mmCIF file of C-alpha atoms and ligand atoms in Angstrom:
data_model
loop_
_atom_site.group_PDB
_atom_site.id
_atom_site.type_symbol
_atom_site.label_atom_id
_atom_site.label_comp_id
_atom_site.label_asym_id
_atom_site.label_seq_id
_atom_site.Cartn_x
_atom_site.Cartn_y
_atom_site.Cartn_z
ATOM 1 C CA MET A 1 -7.271 -1.388 19.509
ATOM 2 C CA SER A 2 -10.222 0.695 18.349
ATOM 3 C CA LEU A 3 -10.616 3.005 15.377
ATOM 4 C CA ASP A 4 -14.061 4.219 16.427
ATOM 5 C CA GLU A 5 -14.791 7.776 15.236
ATOM 6 C CA LYS A 6 -11.905 7.650 12.722
ATOM 7 C CA VAL A 7 -12.453 8.255 9.002
ATOM 8 C CA CYS A 8 -9.885 6.256 7.024
ATOM 9 C CA LEU A 9 -9.209 6.308 3.291
ATOM 10 C CA VAL A 10 -7.672 3.353 1.428
ATOM 11 C CA THR A 11 -6.595 3.370 -2.226
ATOM 12 C CA GLY A 12 -6.447 0.253 -4.394
ATOM 13 C CA ALA A 13 -9.036 -1.244 -2.062
ATOM 14 C CA ALA A 14 -10.989 -3.425 -4.499
ATOM 15 C CA THR A 15 -8.763 -6.499 -4.153
ATOM 16 C CA GLY A 16 -5.714 -7.946 -2.441
ATOM 17 C CA ILE A 17 -3.921 -6.094 0.320
ATOM 18 C CA GLY A 18 -6.031 -2.929 -0.008
ATOM 19 C CA GLU A 19 -9.258 -4.888 0.347
ATOM 20 C CA ALA A 20 -7.902 -6.625 3.462
ATOM 21 C CA ILE A 21 -6.822 -3.285 4.960
ATOM 22 C CA ALA A 22 -10.217 -1.730 4.309
ATOM 23 C CA GLU A 23 -11.898 -4.735 5.895
ATOM 24 C CA ARG A 24 -9.632 -4.642 8.961
ATOM 25 C CA LEU A 25 -10.089 -0.897 9.524
ATOM 26 C CA ALA A 26 -13.863 -1.281 9.231
ATOM 27 C CA ALA A 27 -13.839 -4.199 11.678
ATOM 28 C CA LEU A 28 -12.024 -1.948 14.172
ATOM 29 C CA GLY A 29 -14.788 0.628 13.934
ATOM 30 C CA ALA A 30 -13.483 3.099 11.348
ATOM 31 C CA THR A 31 -15.607 4.731 8.682
ATOM 32 C CA VAL A 32 -13.761 3.457 5.602
ATOM 33 C CA CYS A 33 -13.653 5.181 2.214
ATOM 34 C CA LEU A 34 -12.349 2.935 -0.560
ATOM 35 C CA ALA A 35 -10.930 4.159 -3.874
ATOM 36 C CA ASP A 36 -10.019 2.008 -6.837
ATOM 37 C CA ILE A 37 -9.671 2.332 -10.587
ATOM 38 C CA ASP A 38 -12.204 -0.524 -10.635
ATOM 39 C CA GLY A 39 -15.055 1.296 -8.948
ATOM 40 C CA ALA A 40 -17.564 -1.531 -9.359
ATOM 41 C CA LYS A 41 -15.326 -3.978 -7.507
ATOM 42 C CA ALA A 42 -14.579 -1.406 -4.806
ATOM 43 C CA GLY A 43 -18.334 -0.867 -4.488
ATOM 44 C CA ALA A 44 -18.902 -4.564 -3.891
ATOM 45 C CA VAL A 45 -16.210 -4.611 -1.181
ATOM 46 C CA ALA A 46 -17.664 -1.470 0.406
ATOM 47 C CA GLU A 47 -21.085 -3.074 0.528
ATOM 48 C CA ARG A 48 -19.655 -6.208 2.158
ATOM 49 C CA ILE A 49 -17.679 -4.393 4.869
ATOM 50 C CA GLY A 50 -20.001 -1.421 5.393
ATOM 51 C CA GLY A 51 -17.717 1.144 3.727
ATOM 52 C CA HIS A 52 -18.082 3.733 0.970
ATOM 53 C CA ALA A 53 -16.562 3.477 -2.519
ATOM 54 C CA TRP A 54 -15.182 5.873 -5.106
ATOM 55 C CA THR A 55 -13.895 5.246 -8.605
ATOM 56 C CA ALA A 56 -10.487 6.904 -8.805
ATOM 57 C CA ASP A 57 -7.242 6.473 -10.708
ATOM 58 C CA VAL A 58 -4.499 7.399 -8.233
ATOM 59 C CA SER A 59 -2.254 8.618 -11.054
ATOM 60 C CA CYS A 60 -4.865 11.254 -11.947
ATOM 61 C CA SER A 61 -4.651 14.380 -9.819
ATOM 62 C CA ALA A 62 -8.314 15.338 -10.333
ATOM 63 C CA ASP A 63 -9.488 11.845 -9.291
ATOM 64 C CA VAL A 64 -7.428 11.840 -6.096
ATOM 65 C CA GLN A 65 -8.495 15.363 -5.171
ATOM 66 C CA ARG A 66 -12.160 14.521 -5.744
ATOM 67 C CA PHE A 67 -11.916 11.312 -3.678
ATOM 68 C CA VAL A 68 -10.238 13.002 -0.737
ATOM 69 C CA ASP A 69 -12.375 16.160 -0.740
ATOM 70 C CA GLU A 70 -15.662 14.300 -1.201
ATOM 71 C CA ALA A 71 -14.808 11.849 1.597
ATOM 72 C CA ALA A 72 -13.903 14.745 3.904
ATOM 73 C CA GLY A 73 -17.060 16.599 2.895
ATOM 74 C CA ARG A 74 -19.317 13.625 3.452
ATOM 75 C CA PHE A 75 -17.919 12.520 6.801
ATOM 76 C CA GLY A 76 -16.611 15.853 8.110
ATOM 77 C CA ARG A 77 -12.983 14.774 8.637
ATOM 78 C CA ILE A 78 -10.145 12.502 7.538
ATOM 79 C CA ASP A 79 -8.001 10.782 10.169
ATOM 80 C CA ALA A 80 -5.867 8.525 7.966
ATOM 81 C CA ILE A 81 -5.036 7.677 4.383
ATOM 82 C CA VAL A 82 -3.476 4.383 3.326
ATOM 83 C CA ASN A 83 -1.848 4.901 -0.076
ATOM 84 C CA ASN A 84 -1.843 1.278 -1.190
ATOM 85 C CA ALA A 85 -2.664 1.226 -4.922
ATOM 86 C CA GLY A 86 0.166 -0.095 -7.055
ATOM 87 C CA ILE A 87 0.950 -2.138 -10.135
ATOM 88 C CA ALA A 88 3.717 -4.657 -10.818
ATOM 89 C CA VAL A 89 5.263 -4.510 -14.272
ATOM 90 C CA GLY A 90 8.401 -6.578 -14.839
ATOM 91 C CA GLY A 91 11.522 -5.653 -16.778
ATOM 92 C CA THR A 92 15.260 -5.221 -16.228
ATOM 93 C CA VAL A 93 16.861 -1.773 -16.295
ATOM 94 C CA ALA A 94 17.678 -2.151 -20.004
ATOM 95 C CA ASP A 95 14.535 -3.997 -21.071
ATOM 96 C CA THR A 96 11.919 -1.825 -19.389
ATOM 97 C CA THR A 97 10.137 0.224 -22.017
ATOM 98 C CA GLU A 98 9.809 3.964 -21.505
ATOM 99 C CA GLU A 99 6.042 3.508 -21.546
ATOM 100 C CA ASP A 100 6.139 0.889 -18.763
ATOM 101 C CA TRP A 101 8.550 3.035 -16.739
ATOM 102 C CA GLN A 102 6.190 6.036 -16.883
ATOM 103 C CA ARG A 103 3.122 3.881 -16.151
ATOM 104 C CA VAL A 104 4.675 2.312 -13.054
ATOM 105 C CA LEU A 105 5.967 5.644 -11.756
ATOM 106 C CA ALA A 106 2.597 7.306 -12.356
ATOM 107 C CA THR A 107 0.628 4.739 -10.364
ATOM 108 C CA ASN A 108 3.055 3.631 -7.674
ATOM 109 C CA LEU A 109 4.915 6.839 -6.901
ATOM 110 C CA THR A 110 2.902 9.788 -8.188
ATOM 111 C CA GLY A 111 -0.204 8.052 -6.831
ATOM 112 C CA VAL A 112 1.267 7.943 -3.319
ATOM 113 C CA TRP A 113 2.441 11.551 -3.537
ATOM 114 C CA LEU A 114 -0.974 12.778 -4.755
ATOM 115 C CA GLY A 115 -2.730 10.881 -1.950
ATOM 116 C CA MET A 116 -0.495 12.570 0.634
ATOM 117 C CA LYS A 117 -0.645 15.988 -1.041
ATOM 118 C CA TYR A 118 -4.423 16.197 -1.135
ATOM 119 C CA ALA A 119 -5.090 14.454 2.182
ATOM 120 C CA LEU A 120 -2.624 16.582 4.172
ATOM 121 C CA PRO A 121 -4.802 19.729 4.434
ATOM 122 C CA HIS A 122 -7.491 17.529 6.032
ATOM 123 C CA LEU A 123 -5.041 15.532 8.159
ATOM 124 C CA ARG A 124 -3.606 18.769 9.578
ATOM 125 C CA ARG A 125 -7.044 19.551 11.042
ATOM 126 C CA THR A 126 -7.330 16.158 12.795
ATOM 127 C CA THR A 127 -3.629 15.480 13.513
ATOM 128 C CA GLY A 128 -4.104 12.424 11.354
ATOM 129 C CA CYS A 129 -1.650 9.938 9.896
ATOM 130 C CA ILE A 130 -0.485 8.365 6.644
ATOM 131 C CA VAL A 131 0.532 4.812 5.727
ATOM 132 C CA ASN A 132 2.176 4.228 2.336
ATOM 133 C CA MET A 133 2.722 0.872 0.639
ATOM 134 C CA ALA A 134 6.363 0.160 -0.206
ATOM 135 C CA SER A 135 7.753 -3.364 -0.681
ATOM 136 C CA VAL A 136 10.744 -5.517 0.238
ATOM 137 C CA GLN A 137 11.838 -4.663 -3.288
ATOM 138 C CA ALA A 138 12.852 -1.270 -1.949
ATOM 139 C CA LEU A 139 15.355 -3.026 0.326
ATOM 140 C CA VAL A 140 16.757 -5.969 -1.649
ATOM 141 C CA GLY A 141 17.299 -6.502 -5.354
ATOM 142 C CA LEU A 142 15.132 -9.045 -7.178
ATOM 143 C CA PRO A 143 16.239 -9.217 -10.829
ATOM 144 C CA GLY A 144 13.711 -8.064 -13.412
ATOM 145 C CA TRP A 145 11.700 -5.468 -11.522
ATOM 146 C CA ALA A 146 13.591 -2.214 -12.207
ATOM 147 C CA ALA A 147 10.732 0.287 -12.401
ATOM 148 C CA TYR A 148 8.750 -1.331 -9.601
ATOM 149 C CA ALA A 149 11.745 -1.425 -7.234
ATOM 150 C CA ALA A 150 12.611 2.190 -8.053
ATOM 151 C CA THR A 151 9.122 3.352 -7.078
ATOM 152 C CA LYS A 152 9.146 1.386 -3.834
ATOM 153 C CA GLY A 153 12.537 2.779 -2.810
ATOM 154 C CA ALA A 154 11.268 6.267 -3.539
ATOM 155 C CA ILE A 155 8.190 5.639 -1.389
ATOM 156 C CA ILE A 156 10.436 5.039 1.633
ATOM 157 C CA ALA A 157 12.282 8.316 0.943
ATOM 158 C CA LEU A 158 9.023 10.216 0.399
ATOM 159 C CA THR A 159 7.572 8.738 3.599
ATOM 160 C CA GLN A 160 10.591 9.946 5.585
ATOM 161 C CA GLN A 161 10.358 13.337 3.897
ATOM 162 C CA ALA A 162 6.698 13.788 4.832
ATOM 163 C CA ALA A 163 7.380 12.500 8.355
ATOM 164 C CA VAL A 164 9.964 15.224 9.011
ATOM 165 C CA GLU A 165 7.913 17.936 7.295
ATOM 166 C CA TYR A 166 4.697 17.287 9.252
ATOM 167 C CA GLY A 167 6.047 15.645 12.417
ATOM 168 C CA PRO A 168 6.132 18.979 14.269
ATOM 169 C CA GLU A 169 2.346 19.123 13.811
ATOM 170 C CA GLY A 170 1.924 15.605 15.231
ATOM 171 C CA ILE A 171 1.190 13.965 11.875
ATOM 172 C CA ARG A 172 2.742 10.502 11.634
ATOM 173 C CA VAL A 173 3.823 9.088 8.259
ATOM 174 C CA ASN A 174 4.983 5.469 7.904
ATOM 175 C CA CYS A 175 5.231 2.818 5.248
ATOM 176 C CA LEU A 176 5.014 -0.956 5.000
ATOM 177 C CA ALA A 177 7.358 -3.302 3.156
ATOM 178 C CA PRO A 178 5.509 -6.562 2.549
ATOM 179 C CA GLY A 179 7.217 -9.717 1.338
ATOM 180 C CA THR A 180 5.358 -11.946 -1.103
ATOM 181 C CA ILE A 181 1.649 -11.793 -0.347
ATOM 182 C CA MET A 182 -0.868 -14.027 -2.107
ATOM 183 C CA THR A 183 -3.066 -11.540 -3.973
ATOM 184 C CA PRO A 184 -4.402 -11.211 -7.531
ATOM 185 C CA MET A 185 -1.144 -9.341 -8.366
ATOM 186 C CA ASN A 186 0.938 -12.453 -7.689
ATOM 187 C CA GLU A 187 -1.696 -14.875 -8.961
ATOM 188 C CA ARG A 188 -1.273 -13.149 -12.351
ATOM 189 C CA ILE A 189 2.531 -13.513 -12.157
ATOM 190 C CA PHE A 190 2.260 -17.225 -11.295
ATOM 191 C CA ALA A 191 -0.337 -17.826 -14.009
ATOM 192 C CA SER A 192 1.997 -16.451 -16.674
ATOM 193 C CA ALA A 193 5.122 -18.354 -15.464
ATOM 194 C CA SER A 194 6.430 -21.236 -17.578
ATOM 195 C CA ASP A 195 6.616 -23.415 -14.430
ATOM 196 C CA PRO A 196 4.253 -21.930 -11.828
ATOM 197 C CA ASP A 197 4.922 -24.671 -9.225
ATOM 198 C CA ALA A 198 8.688 -24.096 -9.361
ATOM 199 C CA LEU A 199 8.208 -20.334 -9.092
ATOM 200 C CA ILE A 200 5.847 -20.707 -6.129
ATOM 201 C CA GLU A 201 8.298 -23.054 -4.395
ATOM 202 C CA SER A 202 11.231 -20.708 -4.952
ATOM 203 C CA TRP A 203 9.276 -17.688 -3.702
ATOM 204 C CA ASN A 204 8.021 -19.635 -0.666
ATOM 205 C CA SER A 205 11.570 -20.638 0.269
ATOM 206 C CA SER A 206 12.866 -17.078 -0.055
ATOM 207 C CA HIS A 207 11.082 -16.214 3.224
ATOM 208 C CA ALA A 208 12.611 -17.281 6.559
ATOM 209 C CA LEU A 209 9.144 -18.517 7.536
ATOM 210 C CA GLY A 210 9.119 -20.672 4.394
ATOM 211 C CA ARG A 211 5.835 -19.357 3.080
ATOM 212 C CA PHE A 212 4.041 -16.386 1.516
ATOM 213 C CA GLY A 213 2.044 -13.980 3.581
ATOM 214 C CA GLN A 214 -1.683 -13.436 3.418
ATOM 215 C CA PRO A 215 -3.290 -10.014 2.808
ATOM 216 C CA GLY A 216 -4.733 -10.022 6.328
ATOM 217 C CA GLU A 217 -1.210 -10.213 7.784
ATOM 218 C CA VAL A 218 -0.355 -6.895 6.120
ATOM 219 C CA ALA A 219 -3.723 -5.441 7.092
ATOM 220 C CA THR A 220 -3.097 -5.959 10.824
ATOM 221 C CA ALA A 221 0.215 -4.091 10.520
ATOM 222 C CA ALA A 222 -1.463 -1.250 8.608
ATOM 223 C CA ALA A 223 -4.182 -1.008 11.251
ATOM 224 C CA PHE A 224 -1.559 -0.804 13.994
ATOM 225 C CA LEU A 225 0.263 2.062 12.235
ATOM 226 C CA VAL A 226 -3.049 3.883 11.714
ATOM 227 C CA SER A 227 -4.045 3.432 15.362
ATOM 228 C CA ASP A 228 -3.091 5.550 18.356
ATOM 229 C CA ASP A 229 -1.132 2.514 19.623
ATOM 230 C CA ALA A 230 1.582 3.637 17.155
ATOM 231 C CA SER A 231 1.607 7.179 18.595
ATOM 232 C CA PHE A 232 5.447 7.461 18.769
ATOM 233 C CA ILE A 233 6.205 5.741 15.473
ATOM 234 C CA THR A 234 6.875 7.925 12.462
ATOM 235 C CA GLY A 235 9.084 7.814 9.367
ATOM 236 C CA THR A 236 9.551 4.090 9.708
ATOM 237 C CA CYS A 237 9.360 1.318 7.140
ATOM 238 C CA LEU A 238 7.814 -1.708 8.830
ATOM 239 C CA ARG A 239 8.784 -4.983 7.148
ATOM 240 C CA VAL A 240 5.942 -7.482 6.996
ATOM 241 C CA ASP A 241 7.998 -9.957 5.054
ATOM 242 C CA GLY A 242 8.201 -13.337 6.812
ATOM 243 C CA GLY A 243 11.943 -12.750 7.112
ATOM 244 C CA LEU A 244 12.607 -12.344 3.373
ATOM 245 C CA THR A 245 15.039 -9.477 3.893
ATOM 246 C CA ILE A 246 17.067 -11.215 6.633
ATOM 247 C CA LEU A 247 17.419 -14.606 4.981
ATOM 248 C CA GLY A 248 20.932 -15.434 3.833
ATOM 249 C CA PRO A 249 22.056 -18.474 1.827
ATOM 250 C CA THR A 250 19.896 -21.424 2.879
ATOM 251 C CA GLY A 251 22.437 -24.255 2.426
ATOM 252 C CA ARG A 252 22.873 -25.984 5.822
ATOM 253 C CA ALA A 253 26.260 -26.926 7.271
ATOM 254 C CA ASP A 254 25.038 -30.225 8.756
HETATM 255 N N1 NAD B 301 1.290 -8.791 -3.317
HETATM 256 C C1 NAD B 301 2.560 -8.644 -2.922
HETATM 257 O O1 NAD B 301 3.331 -9.614 -2.832
HETATM 258 C C2 NAD B 301 3.081 -7.283 -2.579
HETATM 259 C C3 NAD B 301 4.329 -7.206 -1.945
HETATM 260 C C4 NAD B 301 4.832 -5.955 -1.603
HETATM 261 C C5 NAD B 301 4.102 -4.810 -1.885
HETATM 262 N N2 NAD B 301 2.899 -4.917 -2.498
HETATM 263 C C6 NAD B 301 2.174 -3.682 -2.772
HETATM 264 O O2 NAD B 301 0.911 -3.717 -2.138
HETATM 265 C C7 NAD B 301 -0.012 -2.937 -2.910
HETATM 266 C C8 NAD B 301 -1.224 -3.806 -3.233
HETATM 267 O O3 NAD B 301 -0.777 -4.946 -3.963
HETATM 268 P P1 NAD B 301 -1.717 -6.211 -4.234
HETATM 269 O O4 NAD B 301 -0.830 -7.377 -4.301
HETATM 270 O O5 NAD B 301 -2.888 -6.192 -3.326
HETATM 271 O O6 NAD B 301 -2.164 -5.847 -5.742
HETATM 272 P P2 NAD B 301 -3.472 -6.266 -6.559
HETATM 273 O O7 NAD B 301 -3.123 -6.121 -7.990
HETATM 274 O O8 NAD B 301 -3.974 -7.567 -6.066
HETATM 275 O O9 NAD B 301 -4.498 -5.106 -6.143
HETATM 276 C C9 NAD B 301 -4.191 -3.764 -6.463
HETATM 277 C C10 NAD B 301 -5.455 -2.928 -6.470
HETATM 278 O O10 NAD B 301 -5.074 -1.604 -6.883
HETATM 279 C C11 NAD B 301 -5.951 -1.164 -7.906
HETATM 280 N N3 NAD B 301 -5.262 -0.215 -8.780
HETATM 281 C C12 NAD B 301 -4.293 -0.490 -9.699
HETATM 282 N N4 NAD B 301 -3.953 0.647 -10.327
HETATM 283 C C13 NAD B 301 -4.706 1.636 -9.783
HETATM 284 C C14 NAD B 301 -4.807 3.035 -10.030
HETATM 285 N N5 NAD B 301 -4.073 3.644 -10.970
HETATM 286 N N6 NAD B 301 -5.673 3.759 -9.286
HETATM 287 C C15 NAD B 301 -6.437 3.156 -8.342
HETATM 288 N N7 NAD B 301 -6.399 1.843 -8.097
HETATM 289 C C16 NAD B 301 -5.536 1.089 -8.800
HETATM 290 C C17 NAD B 301 -6.360 -2.439 -8.650
HETATM 291 O O11 NAD B 301 -7.574 -2.260 -9.373
HETATM 292 C C18 NAD B 301 -6.499 -3.429 -7.484
HETATM 293 O O12 NAD B 301 -7.792 -3.374 -6.905
HETATM 294 C C19 NAD B 301 0.757 -2.463 -4.139
HETATM 295 O O13 NAD B 301 1.253 -1.168 -3.900
HETATM 296 C C20 NAD B 301 1.895 -3.450 -4.236
HETATM 297 O O14 NAD B 301 2.998 -2.916 -4.919
HETATM 298 C C21 NAD B 301 2.372 -6.120 -2.856
#
């Protein structure tokens, strides 16, 4: 698989899954443009992998437009955008504050929509593609993540919507649904748990493979969807979840 000659944009690329995706795309030969609200960190990653960094808040229309247009202007084209940036804020349906609800929607959902909206004029010139970051939490209920789950479910719907709108032009739009991946996002959740070891054990055992995933295991799936090897795949939600969504009750009969 080669991404030579392709210009690929990745949001939320300063750490975690986005960093791993940027690294993987660069290793496959792509020119990678990284955007993150933490521009300094994105700059350090860009330097390490040979990419190019922007400071951008994906919930801010002007930031996203500037990132996309400047990247296209500098490199002459855009072949793919990976809308990965997201935040995890806990809370049940009743407990979630209106402020948290709006914050999560703005980053996770509006951010994905803005990335698609402003990249599409460029992607239509190259017959490019889009990969959005959903989550297993779009597919199964995990108590206490109302706003987060709502945004991830909407990302699957929005991905399908874009896939049918731009499919006739050859533009492919897919999303990924990772299970638990060890990134700073989850390290923060574990650090604030009353019993981190018990939480880690319970999350490990909720995957059929009995363990978390690593960012690189999502990055290889993202690279596949970006590549021409996925030329007949569009509108899909690819689970990269170690079997989390197919695991039933784990009590054994024997
Ligand atoms: N880690 C998991 O278990 C997991 C599982 C399923 C889905 N996901 C999704 O994968 C994506 C990446 O998650 P992660 O675990 O790597 O998170 P992370 O917190 O480790 O990294 C997220 C990155 O996004 C950046 N970011 C946050 N808000 C931003 C904004 N408004 N504009 C631009 N950049 C912003 C952060 O600075 C950070 O660099 C998210 O969409 C998340 O919902 C993660």
